[in-house]
GROMACS .gro file of C-alpha atoms in nm:
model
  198
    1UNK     CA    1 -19.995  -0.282   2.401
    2UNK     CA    2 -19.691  -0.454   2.284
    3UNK     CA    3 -19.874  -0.585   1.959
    4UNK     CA    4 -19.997  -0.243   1.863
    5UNK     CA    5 -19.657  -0.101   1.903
    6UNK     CA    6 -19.488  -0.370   1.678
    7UNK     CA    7 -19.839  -0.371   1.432
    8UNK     CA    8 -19.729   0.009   1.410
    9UNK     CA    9 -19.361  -0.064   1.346
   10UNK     CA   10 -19.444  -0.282   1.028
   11UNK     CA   11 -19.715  -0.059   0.909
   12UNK     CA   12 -19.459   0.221   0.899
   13UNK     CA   13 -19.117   0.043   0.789
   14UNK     CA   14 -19.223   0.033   0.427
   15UNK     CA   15 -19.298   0.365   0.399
   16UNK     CA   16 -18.941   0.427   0.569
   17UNK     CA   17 -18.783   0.190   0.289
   18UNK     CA   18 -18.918   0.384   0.052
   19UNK     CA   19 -18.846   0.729   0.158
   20UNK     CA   20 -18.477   0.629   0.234
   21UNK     CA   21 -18.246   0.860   0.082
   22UNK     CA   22 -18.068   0.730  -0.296
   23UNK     CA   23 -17.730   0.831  -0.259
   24UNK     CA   24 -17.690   1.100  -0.542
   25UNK     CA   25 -17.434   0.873  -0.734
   26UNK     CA   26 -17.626   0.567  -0.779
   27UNK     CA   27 -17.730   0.618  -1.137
   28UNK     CA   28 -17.416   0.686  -1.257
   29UNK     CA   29 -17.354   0.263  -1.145
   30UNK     CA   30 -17.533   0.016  -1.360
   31UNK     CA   31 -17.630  -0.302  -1.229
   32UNK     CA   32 -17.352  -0.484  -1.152
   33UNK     CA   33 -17.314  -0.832  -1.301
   34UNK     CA   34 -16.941  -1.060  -1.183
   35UNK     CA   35 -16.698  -1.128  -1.494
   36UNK     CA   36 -16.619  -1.534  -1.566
   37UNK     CA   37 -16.484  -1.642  -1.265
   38UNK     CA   38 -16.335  -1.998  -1.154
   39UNK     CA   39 -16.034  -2.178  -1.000
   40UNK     CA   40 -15.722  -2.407  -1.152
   41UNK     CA   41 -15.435  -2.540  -0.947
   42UNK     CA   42 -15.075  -2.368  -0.940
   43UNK     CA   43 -14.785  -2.588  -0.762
   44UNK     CA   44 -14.628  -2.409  -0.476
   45UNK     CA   45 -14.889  -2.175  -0.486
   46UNK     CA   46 -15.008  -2.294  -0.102
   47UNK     CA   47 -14.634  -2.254  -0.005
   48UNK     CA   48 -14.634  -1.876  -0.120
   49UNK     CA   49 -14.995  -1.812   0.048
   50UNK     CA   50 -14.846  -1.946   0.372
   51UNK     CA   51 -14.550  -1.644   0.283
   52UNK     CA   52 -14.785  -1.375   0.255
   53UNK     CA   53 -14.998  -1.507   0.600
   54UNK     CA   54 -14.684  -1.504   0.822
   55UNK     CA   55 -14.629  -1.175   0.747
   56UNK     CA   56 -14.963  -1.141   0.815
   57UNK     CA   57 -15.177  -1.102   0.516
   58UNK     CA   58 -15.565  -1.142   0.581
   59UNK     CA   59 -15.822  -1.272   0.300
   60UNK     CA   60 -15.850  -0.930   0.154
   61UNK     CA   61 -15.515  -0.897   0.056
   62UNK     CA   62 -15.451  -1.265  -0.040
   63UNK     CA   63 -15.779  -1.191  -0.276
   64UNK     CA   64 -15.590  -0.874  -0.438
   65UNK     CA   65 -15.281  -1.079  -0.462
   66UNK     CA   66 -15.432  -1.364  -0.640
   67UNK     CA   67 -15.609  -1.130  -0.869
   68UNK     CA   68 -15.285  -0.941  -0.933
   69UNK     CA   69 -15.090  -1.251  -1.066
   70UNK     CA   70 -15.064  -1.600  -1.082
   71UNK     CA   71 -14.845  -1.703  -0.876
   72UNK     CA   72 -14.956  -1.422  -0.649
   73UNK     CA   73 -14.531  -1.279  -0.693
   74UNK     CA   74 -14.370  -0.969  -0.828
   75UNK     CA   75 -14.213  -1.118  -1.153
   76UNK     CA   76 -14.426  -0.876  -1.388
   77UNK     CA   77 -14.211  -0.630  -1.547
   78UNK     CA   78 -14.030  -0.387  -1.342
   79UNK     CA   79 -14.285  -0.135  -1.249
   80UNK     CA   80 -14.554  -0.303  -1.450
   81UNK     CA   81 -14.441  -0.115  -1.722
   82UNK     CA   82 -14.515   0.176  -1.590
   83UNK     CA   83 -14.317   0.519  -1.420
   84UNK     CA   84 -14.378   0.822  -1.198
   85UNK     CA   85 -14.702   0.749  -1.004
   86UNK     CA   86 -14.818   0.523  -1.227
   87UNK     CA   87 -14.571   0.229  -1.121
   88UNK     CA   88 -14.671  -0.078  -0.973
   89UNK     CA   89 -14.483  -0.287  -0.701
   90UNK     CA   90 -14.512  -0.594  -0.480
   91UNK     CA   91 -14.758  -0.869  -0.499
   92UNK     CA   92 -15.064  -0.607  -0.532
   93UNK     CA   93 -14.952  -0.390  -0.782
   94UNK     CA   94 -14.896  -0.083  -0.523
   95UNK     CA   95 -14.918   0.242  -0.732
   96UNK     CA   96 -14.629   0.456  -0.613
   97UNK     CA   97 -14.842   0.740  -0.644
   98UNK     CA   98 -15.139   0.631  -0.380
   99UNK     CA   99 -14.818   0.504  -0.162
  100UNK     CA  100 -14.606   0.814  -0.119
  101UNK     CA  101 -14.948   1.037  -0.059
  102UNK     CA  102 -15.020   0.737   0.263
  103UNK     CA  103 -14.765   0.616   0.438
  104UNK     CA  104 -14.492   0.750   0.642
  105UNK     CA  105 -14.191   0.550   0.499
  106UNK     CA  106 -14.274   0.789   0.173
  107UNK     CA  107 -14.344   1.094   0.257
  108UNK     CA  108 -14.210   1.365   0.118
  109UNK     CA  109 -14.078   1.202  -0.235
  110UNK     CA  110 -14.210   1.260  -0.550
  111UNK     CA  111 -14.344   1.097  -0.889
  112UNK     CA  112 -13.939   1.117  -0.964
  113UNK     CA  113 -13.867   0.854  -0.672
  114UNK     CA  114 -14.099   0.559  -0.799
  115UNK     CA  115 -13.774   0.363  -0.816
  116UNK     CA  116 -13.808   0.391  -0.426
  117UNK     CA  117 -14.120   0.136  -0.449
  118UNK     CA  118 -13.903  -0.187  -0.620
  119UNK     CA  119 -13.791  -0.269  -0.242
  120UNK     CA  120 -14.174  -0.403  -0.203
  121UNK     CA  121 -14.064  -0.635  -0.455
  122UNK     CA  122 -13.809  -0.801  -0.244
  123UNK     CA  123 -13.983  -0.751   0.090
  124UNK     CA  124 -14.301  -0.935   0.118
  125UNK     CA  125 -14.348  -0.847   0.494
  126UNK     CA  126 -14.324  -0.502   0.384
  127UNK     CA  127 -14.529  -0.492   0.110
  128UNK     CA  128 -14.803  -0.606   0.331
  129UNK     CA  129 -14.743  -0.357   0.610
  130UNK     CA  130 -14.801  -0.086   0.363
  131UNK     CA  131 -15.068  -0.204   0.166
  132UNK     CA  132 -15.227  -0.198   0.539
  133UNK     CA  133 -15.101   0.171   0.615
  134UNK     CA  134 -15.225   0.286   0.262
  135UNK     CA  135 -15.568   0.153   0.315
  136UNK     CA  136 -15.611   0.294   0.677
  137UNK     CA  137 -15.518   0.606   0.530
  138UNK     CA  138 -15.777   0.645   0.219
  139UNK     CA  139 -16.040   0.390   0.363
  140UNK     CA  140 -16.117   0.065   0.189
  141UNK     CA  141 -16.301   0.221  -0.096
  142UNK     CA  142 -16.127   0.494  -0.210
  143UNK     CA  143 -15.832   0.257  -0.186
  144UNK     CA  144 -16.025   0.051  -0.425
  145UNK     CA  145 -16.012   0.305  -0.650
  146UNK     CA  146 -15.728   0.491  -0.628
  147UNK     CA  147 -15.562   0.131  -0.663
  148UNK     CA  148 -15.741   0.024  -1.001
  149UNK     CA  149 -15.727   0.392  -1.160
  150UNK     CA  150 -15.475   0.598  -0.980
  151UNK     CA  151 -15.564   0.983  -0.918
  152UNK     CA  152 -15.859   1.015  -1.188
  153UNK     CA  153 -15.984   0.715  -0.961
  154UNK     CA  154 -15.896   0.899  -0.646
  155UNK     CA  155 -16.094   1.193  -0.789
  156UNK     CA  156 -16.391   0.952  -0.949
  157UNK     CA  157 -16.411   0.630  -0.747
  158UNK     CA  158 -16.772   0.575  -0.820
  159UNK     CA  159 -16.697   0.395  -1.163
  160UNK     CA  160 -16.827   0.145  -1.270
  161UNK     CA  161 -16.509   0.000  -1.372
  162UNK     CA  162 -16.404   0.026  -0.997
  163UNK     CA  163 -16.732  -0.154  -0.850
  164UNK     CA  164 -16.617  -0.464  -1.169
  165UNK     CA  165 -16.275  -0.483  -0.942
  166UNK     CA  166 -16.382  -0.485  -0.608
  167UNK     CA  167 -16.675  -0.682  -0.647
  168UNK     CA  168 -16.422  -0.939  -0.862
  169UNK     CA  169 -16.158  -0.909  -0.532
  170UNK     CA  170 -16.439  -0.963  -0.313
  171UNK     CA  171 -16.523  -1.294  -0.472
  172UNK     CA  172 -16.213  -1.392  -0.448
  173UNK     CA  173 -16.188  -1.328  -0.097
  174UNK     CA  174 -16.498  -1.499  -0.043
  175UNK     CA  175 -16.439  -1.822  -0.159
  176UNK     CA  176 -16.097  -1.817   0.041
  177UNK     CA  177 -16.284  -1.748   0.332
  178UNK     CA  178 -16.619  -1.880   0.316
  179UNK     CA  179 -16.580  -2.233   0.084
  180UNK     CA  180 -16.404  -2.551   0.172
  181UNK     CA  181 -16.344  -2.450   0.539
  182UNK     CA  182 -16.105  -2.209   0.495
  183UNK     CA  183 -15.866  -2.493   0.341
  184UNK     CA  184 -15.776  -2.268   0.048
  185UNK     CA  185 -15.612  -2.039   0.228
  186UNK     CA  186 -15.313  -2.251   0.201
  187UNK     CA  187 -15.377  -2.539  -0.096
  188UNK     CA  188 -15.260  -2.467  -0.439
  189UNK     CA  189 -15.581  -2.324  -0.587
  190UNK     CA  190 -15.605  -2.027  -0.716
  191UNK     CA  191 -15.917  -1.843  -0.824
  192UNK     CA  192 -15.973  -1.583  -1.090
  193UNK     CA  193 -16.224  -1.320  -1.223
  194UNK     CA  194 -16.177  -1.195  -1.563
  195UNK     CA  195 -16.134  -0.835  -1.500
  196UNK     CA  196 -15.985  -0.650  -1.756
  197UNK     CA  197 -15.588  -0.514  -1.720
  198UNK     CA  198 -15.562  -0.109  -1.720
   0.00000   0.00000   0.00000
């Protein structure tokens, strides 16, 4: 009985495969394919990894960090040249617009108060806690999105544009997490995807 029961469970899984449901988006994303990708050394780069984990950064956000900049700090140019929603702070390039419509600490202010964000540049602990409010409140990927492309990627996260920077994050992440024991967490390497700046 038992055989005839599994027999009838691999008879009929294929057919369940192929009648699955394609989500109505999918052919608007092309195959995905990974931009160059590798690793070089940055003194004192461990040090500021160790930072960001005792305020309790987790591989994701050291990955989004180390994609962000170099040295995985805030000494881009003040909003990353940017104003109104559209400026960046901290180590991940926060967009004040995603951050005042997600966490408490912002609510209520308006494109007008982005100069409100430049204390994430000073405040690593900070920085962190919000980046962890902001993606409770949108989910991880619509945070994805709304993170590389602001509101039109709020409103159009499928992308294909979004999928190149998550899927370059997530390589990051997993070769901090998976690779050399974990020992990169805190060493001085720091690994890269070429995704292109917006």
């Amino acid at each position: 009985m038992r055989f005839f029961i599994v027999s009838a469970a691999v008879v009929l899984l294929p057919g369940l495969v192929i009648g699955s449901p394609v989500p109505e988006n999918a052919t608007s994303i092309e195959a995905r394919t990974l931009g160059q990708t590798g690793s070089y050394t940055v003194s004192g780069l461990g040090a500021r990894k160790k930072q960001l984990i005792a305020c309790g950064a987790n591989e994701l956000d050291m990955a989004i960090a180390m994609l962000e900049t170099e040295r995985m700090s805030t000494d881009y140019t003040y909003g990353d040249g940017k104003s109104g929603d559209s400026a960046n702070f901290g180590v991940f390039k926060q967009n004040w617009g995603m951050l005042r419509q997600s966490v408490s600490r912002y609510s209520g202010k308006s494109a007008n108060d982005y100069n409100t964000g430049a204390e994430l540049n000073s405040n690593l602990c900070l920085d962190i806690s919000l980046r962890h409010e902001s993606m409770n409140h949108f989910g991880e990927g619509l945070w994805f999105a709304g993170h590389r492309n602001g509101a039109s990627g709020l409103a159009n996260p499928n992308t294909q544009d979004i999928q190149n920077y998550k899927d370059g994050v997530y390589w990051i992440r997993n070769q901090l997490q998976y690779y050399n024991n974990e020992a990169d967490m805190t060493s001085d390497v720091r690994f890269w995807v070429d995704v292109p700046a917006i």
